[in-house]
XYZ file of C-alpha atoms in Angstrom:
345
model
C 22.112 8.444 22.020
C 20.988 9.778 25.409
C 19.188 7.895 28.202
C 15.294 7.826 28.209
C 13.505 7.925 31.492
C 9.869 6.778 30.967
C 7.617 6.945 34.479
C 10.743 6.727 36.586
C 12.907 3.041 34.296
C 15.352 4.304 32.243
C 15.717 3.162 28.570
C 19.240 2.576 27.490
C 20.078 2.010 23.750
C 19.335 -2.235 23.229
C 16.817 -2.291 26.156
C 13.301 -3.415 25.479
C 11.000 -2.920 27.770
C 6.598 -2.785 29.336
C 6.275 -0.058 32.238
C 3.019 0.604 34.078
C 2.068 4.358 34.500
C -0.109 4.858 37.148
C -3.077 5.932 36.806
C -6.304 7.178 39.424
C -6.942 3.949 40.855
C -10.525 2.621 40.905
C -13.061 2.971 43.560
C -12.588 -0.700 44.346
C -9.082 0.152 45.676
C -7.876 -1.925 42.158
C -4.381 -0.404 40.821
C -4.588 1.077 37.105
C -1.906 1.581 35.047
C -1.428 2.162 31.569
C 0.764 -0.104 29.366
C 3.966 1.186 27.862
C 6.012 -0.874 25.420
C 9.809 0.551 25.044
C 12.076 -0.619 22.005
C 15.602 1.610 21.917
C 17.354 0.559 19.130
C 21.307 -0.088 19.416
C 21.478 2.369 17.046
C 20.805 6.590 17.305
C 17.680 7.863 15.081
C 14.205 9.656 15.850
C 11.875 8.746 18.965
C 8.573 8.200 17.789
C 5.528 7.517 19.588
C 2.459 5.675 18.737
C -0.492 4.969 20.373
C -3.959 3.786 20.629
C -7.526 4.490 22.610
C -7.361 8.301 23.542
C -11.250 6.857 23.052
C -11.511 3.513 25.356
C -14.286 2.404 22.247
C -11.934 2.720 19.717
C -10.189 -1.070 19.061
C -8.505 -1.166 15.573
C -5.393 0.889 16.741
C -5.114 -1.697 19.383
C -4.787 -4.553 17.405
C -2.554 -1.934 15.393
C -0.065 -1.862 17.683
C -0.046 -5.415 18.846
C 0.370 -6.662 15.680
C 3.445 -3.468 15.406
C 5.355 -5.191 18.502
C 5.704 -8.340 16.768
C 7.458 -7.740 14.302
C 10.894 -9.286 13.376
C 12.217 -6.286 11.503
C 11.777 -4.333 14.994
C 15.184 -6.024 15.506
C 17.350 -3.699 13.464
C 15.611 -0.417 14.690
C 17.547 2.367 14.384
C 16.189 5.057 17.735
C 13.353 4.857 19.756
C 9.351 3.239 19.418
C 7.706 4.113 22.416
C 4.255 2.176 22.123
C 0.835 2.720 24.225
C -1.579 0.254 23.378
C -4.388 1.924 25.065
C -4.306 5.479 26.784
C -8.162 5.793 27.878
C -7.724 2.349 30.231
C -10.973 3.640 31.627
C -12.769 3.771 29.177
C -11.134 0.698 27.716
C -12.446 -1.462 30.255
C -16.014 0.153 30.155
C -16.026 -0.522 26.807
C -16.769 3.434 25.998
C -15.395 6.584 24.063
C -15.750 8.507 27.403
C -13.845 8.253 30.632
C -15.628 7.981 34.208
C -16.651 11.825 34.524
C -17.876 11.895 30.806
C -14.988 14.021 29.592
C -13.343 13.398 26.569
C -10.363 12.744 26.997
C -9.090 14.230 23.402
C -10.599 17.183 24.545
C -8.407 17.607 27.805
C -4.716 18.087 26.145
C -2.578 19.408 27.989
C -4.016 18.428 31.118
C -3.166 19.204 34.759
C -1.113 17.016 37.212
C -3.713 17.945 40.065
C -6.899 18.287 37.639
C -9.805 16.201 36.684
C -9.430 12.084 35.628
C -9.169 13.440 32.152
C -6.813 16.351 32.637
C -4.610 14.268 35.144
C -4.062 11.237 32.314
C -3.904 13.356 29.231
C -0.985 15.498 31.621
C 0.947 11.834 32.481
C 0.885 11.050 28.507
C 2.228 14.209 27.748
C 5.012 14.353 30.031
C 5.725 11.024 30.148
C 5.690 9.994 26.261
C 4.627 13.194 23.963
C 7.571 15.612 24.995
C 10.028 12.842 25.429
C 9.468 12.244 21.146
C 9.891 13.621 18.089
C 7.320 11.749 15.973
C 4.006 10.511 16.871
C 0.975 8.689 15.061
C -2.013 8.767 17.254
C -4.580 5.834 15.827
C -8.307 6.423 15.711
C -11.689 4.966 14.619
C -15.020 6.147 13.733
C -17.555 6.991 16.487
C -20.121 3.788 17.990
C -22.022 3.278 14.535
C -19.718 5.507 12.411
C -17.347 4.083 9.966
C -13.948 5.806 8.510
C -12.484 5.769 5.503
C -9.121 4.879 6.561
C -7.932 8.172 6.398
C -4.569 10.943 7.446
C -5.761 13.599 9.252
C -2.923 16.449 9.862
C -1.284 20.060 9.172
C -0.046 19.313 5.941
C 1.017 22.789 5.224
C 3.885 21.896 7.330
C 6.021 20.400 5.056
C 7.967 17.024 7.163
C 4.409 16.331 8.428
C 3.120 15.990 4.341
C 6.406 13.803 3.692
C 5.573 11.293 6.159
C 1.580 11.825 5.801
C 2.370 10.772 2.382
C 4.751 8.201 3.057
C 2.054 6.141 5.351
C 0.356 5.228 2.098
C -3.439 5.710 3.358
C -5.652 6.256 0.107
C -6.421 9.889 1.580
C -5.203 12.534 3.517
C -7.408 15.058 5.219
C -6.139 18.750 5.235
C -7.334 20.088 8.988
C -7.322 22.039 11.947
C -6.945 20.542 15.434
C -9.720 20.829 17.735
C -8.950 23.305 20.793
C -8.176 20.543 23.930
C -6.962 17.768 21.313
C -3.135 16.107 21.340
C -3.084 17.334 18.145
C -3.462 20.781 18.974
C -0.910 20.120 21.701
C 1.491 18.596 19.491
C 1.074 20.966 16.733
C 1.858 24.126 19.368
C 4.748 22.283 20.289
C 6.510 21.108 16.350
C 6.077 17.498 17.421
C 5.247 16.667 14.060
C 1.444 14.112 14.659
C -0.198 12.132 11.871
C -3.495 11.099 13.359
C -4.844 7.844 11.493
C -8.327 7.441 11.182
C -10.414 3.702 10.120
C -13.191 2.385 10.772
C -16.276 1.757 13.868
C -16.223 2.112 17.161
C -16.019 -1.230 19.493
C -15.709 -3.476 15.432
C -12.096 -4.890 14.377
C -11.758 -3.929 9.829
C -8.810 -6.197 8.664
C -8.645 -4.101 5.438
C -8.621 -0.672 8.057
C -5.748 -2.685 10.658
C -3.340 -3.748 7.677
C -3.221 -0.192 6.109
C -2.757 1.235 9.576
C 0.333 -1.504 10.313
C 1.424 -1.008 6.752
C 1.614 3.208 7.223
C 3.207 3.112 10.583
C 6.066 0.569 9.071
C 5.883 2.708 6.266
C 6.368 6.383 8.577
C 9.708 4.873 10.685
C 11.044 3.551 7.053
C 10.765 6.964 6.099
C 12.229 8.388 9.540
C 15.089 5.711 8.320
C 14.486 4.059 11.636
C 13.566 0.643 9.808
C 15.552 -0.853 6.289
C 14.177 0.002 3.196
C 11.276 -1.896 1.615
C 12.185 -4.169 -1.136
C 8.930 -4.306 -2.734
C 8.646 -2.768 -6.250
C 5.291 -2.005 -6.469
C 4.869 1.452 -7.246
C 3.841 3.688 -4.434
C 0.234 6.021 -5.339
C 0.618 9.495 -3.531
C -2.707 9.549 -1.810
C -5.648 11.833 -2.723
C -5.669 14.735 0.325
C -8.193 17.611 0.689
C -8.619 20.739 2.283
C -12.002 20.796 3.475
C -14.919 17.927 3.733
C -18.705 18.344 4.091
C -21.675 16.227 6.477
C -24.756 15.186 4.658
C -27.311 15.296 7.552
C -30.670 13.819 7.072
C -33.610 16.098 6.291
C -36.215 13.744 8.158
C -36.130 11.371 10.664
C -36.976 7.544 9.758
C -35.361 4.725 7.872
C -32.125 5.090 6.489
C -31.401 3.319 3.694
C -27.786 4.295 1.999
C -26.955 3.406 -0.981
C -23.763 4.899 -1.714
C -20.563 3.096 0.012
C -17.298 3.935 2.121
C -14.973 5.621 -0.419
C -16.685 5.727 -2.897
C -16.920 8.528 -5.386
C -20.244 11.021 -5.563
C -21.880 13.631 -7.983
C -23.681 16.839 -6.847
C -27.152 16.204 -5.976
C -25.974 12.034 -6.583
C -28.785 10.395 -4.124
C -26.854 9.357 -1.530
C -29.596 7.053 0.616
C -34.045 7.511 1.152
C -35.132 8.008 4.724
C -38.552 6.220 4.775
C -41.735 6.004 7.674
C -42.124 2.252 8.775
C -45.322 2.309 7.008
C -44.113 2.797 3.556
C -46.324 5.609 2.784
C -43.367 7.968 1.792
C -39.754 8.886 1.774
C -37.067 11.012 1.517
C -34.362 11.491 -0.777
C -30.966 12.819 0.395
C -28.178 14.018 -1.808
C -25.255 15.303 -2.040
C -24.787 18.738 -1.756
C -20.895 18.499 -3.047
C -19.161 16.629 -5.783
C -16.229 14.471 -3.382
C -15.133 11.014 -1.965
C -17.455 9.286 0.839
C -14.550 9.601 4.031
C -17.608 9.061 7.101
C -20.730 7.234 6.827
C -23.737 6.351 9.806
C -24.078 2.761 10.228
C -27.099 2.672 11.843
C -30.876 2.647 9.905
C -32.319 4.690 12.431
C -31.904 8.315 12.233
C -33.637 11.750 13.606
C -33.731 14.375 11.363
C -30.461 16.581 11.547
C -28.743 13.814 12.084
C -25.240 13.645 10.191
C -25.011 10.586 8.223
C -22.402 10.801 5.383
C -19.550 12.547 5.437
C -18.335 13.982 1.931
C -14.385 15.444 1.076
C -13.769 17.530 -1.309
C -11.523 16.249 -3.944
C -11.427 16.716 -7.708
C -9.718 13.108 -7.637
C -12.233 11.333 -5.851
C -11.764 9.006 -8.243
C -8.261 8.071 -7.761
C -8.746 7.905 -4.209
C -11.847 4.916 -4.488
C -9.517 2.767 -7.043
C -7.158 3.144 -4.496
C -9.107 1.911 -1.484
C -10.587 -0.574 -2.893
C -7.175 -1.979 -4.257
C -5.990 -1.700 -0.323
C -9.048 -3.927 0.704
C -7.915 -6.251 -1.561
C -4.208 -6.951 -0.705
C -3.417 -9.390 1.769
C -0.279 -8.777 2.680
C 1.910 -8.187 5.840
C 4.114 -5.045 5.575
C 7.152 -7.660 6.574
C 7.485 -10.240 4.353
C 9.260 -12.610 7.256
C 5.965 -12.223 9.192
C 2.203 -13.334 8.486
C -0.910 -12.593 10.831
C -3.409 -14.494 10.472
C -6.677 -12.023 8.970
C -9.399 -11.493 11.156
C -12.261 -12.764 9.774
């Protein structure tokens, strides 16, 4: 296994190192760095990066990586794990999805060394981390006031990516093309298999989403033979997948009352919620235009006409995914039996 260098720091087989990658300083002259933790196994294997908080207000992934780095099973790691718990440090400090210049970091890849703040951070992540990895897992949540069902988004037409997405074990997979300027667009163009894990809501911890995500990352490392195989004899179900999805929008402004849950199976014309005026004089129904699975929804009960309220994935196996989501929420296990993290209440 060849020597790895990140931020001018050499990492040899068997090393564990914490590295601070310099970012643009604050205007107070305070230095700011991107935290990176590298664990190199003594035996050869793939190099995998796991990143979180590309959007600074998306916190579930930060906790997933924290728990991952505490797993005793990493002592038996083959290959190299590069963990970047907070990519968008500026946004994280300000509890903001965006950077101080107003740009979305996940629309700024691959970036430029001499570009905007967003371009510089994107460039640093690409050159110091992504190009040195064989595989990647990028952890996200929904936006503020919007939740996502735990799901993998990836290019499922690529056999290796499909294999790893299935191994992850989220209740649902969405086959989707990456948007322009995203990290996933760059990795797709450069043949670096990347799984994007979406779960929960910005600025909130969700214990089920965190545990599913942690278990998923460990499952992928096991599938790559970087960690020992699981001793569990529980049958693993194949995640439900879909190739398209649709947002359902409010037909008018008012107070929203939802009547379907995240991960619920819905039928065509089923009532999803109601939008009423504050006087109680009238209300409008929001109905499902397609059958499928609710994979995202608005949590804020105040809506404007045309606002996206429910995200429905069109799949004939919605009922299977709904059952799996219900089962996963009730699981109270660590992905490694030697380590038990207290649940966040």
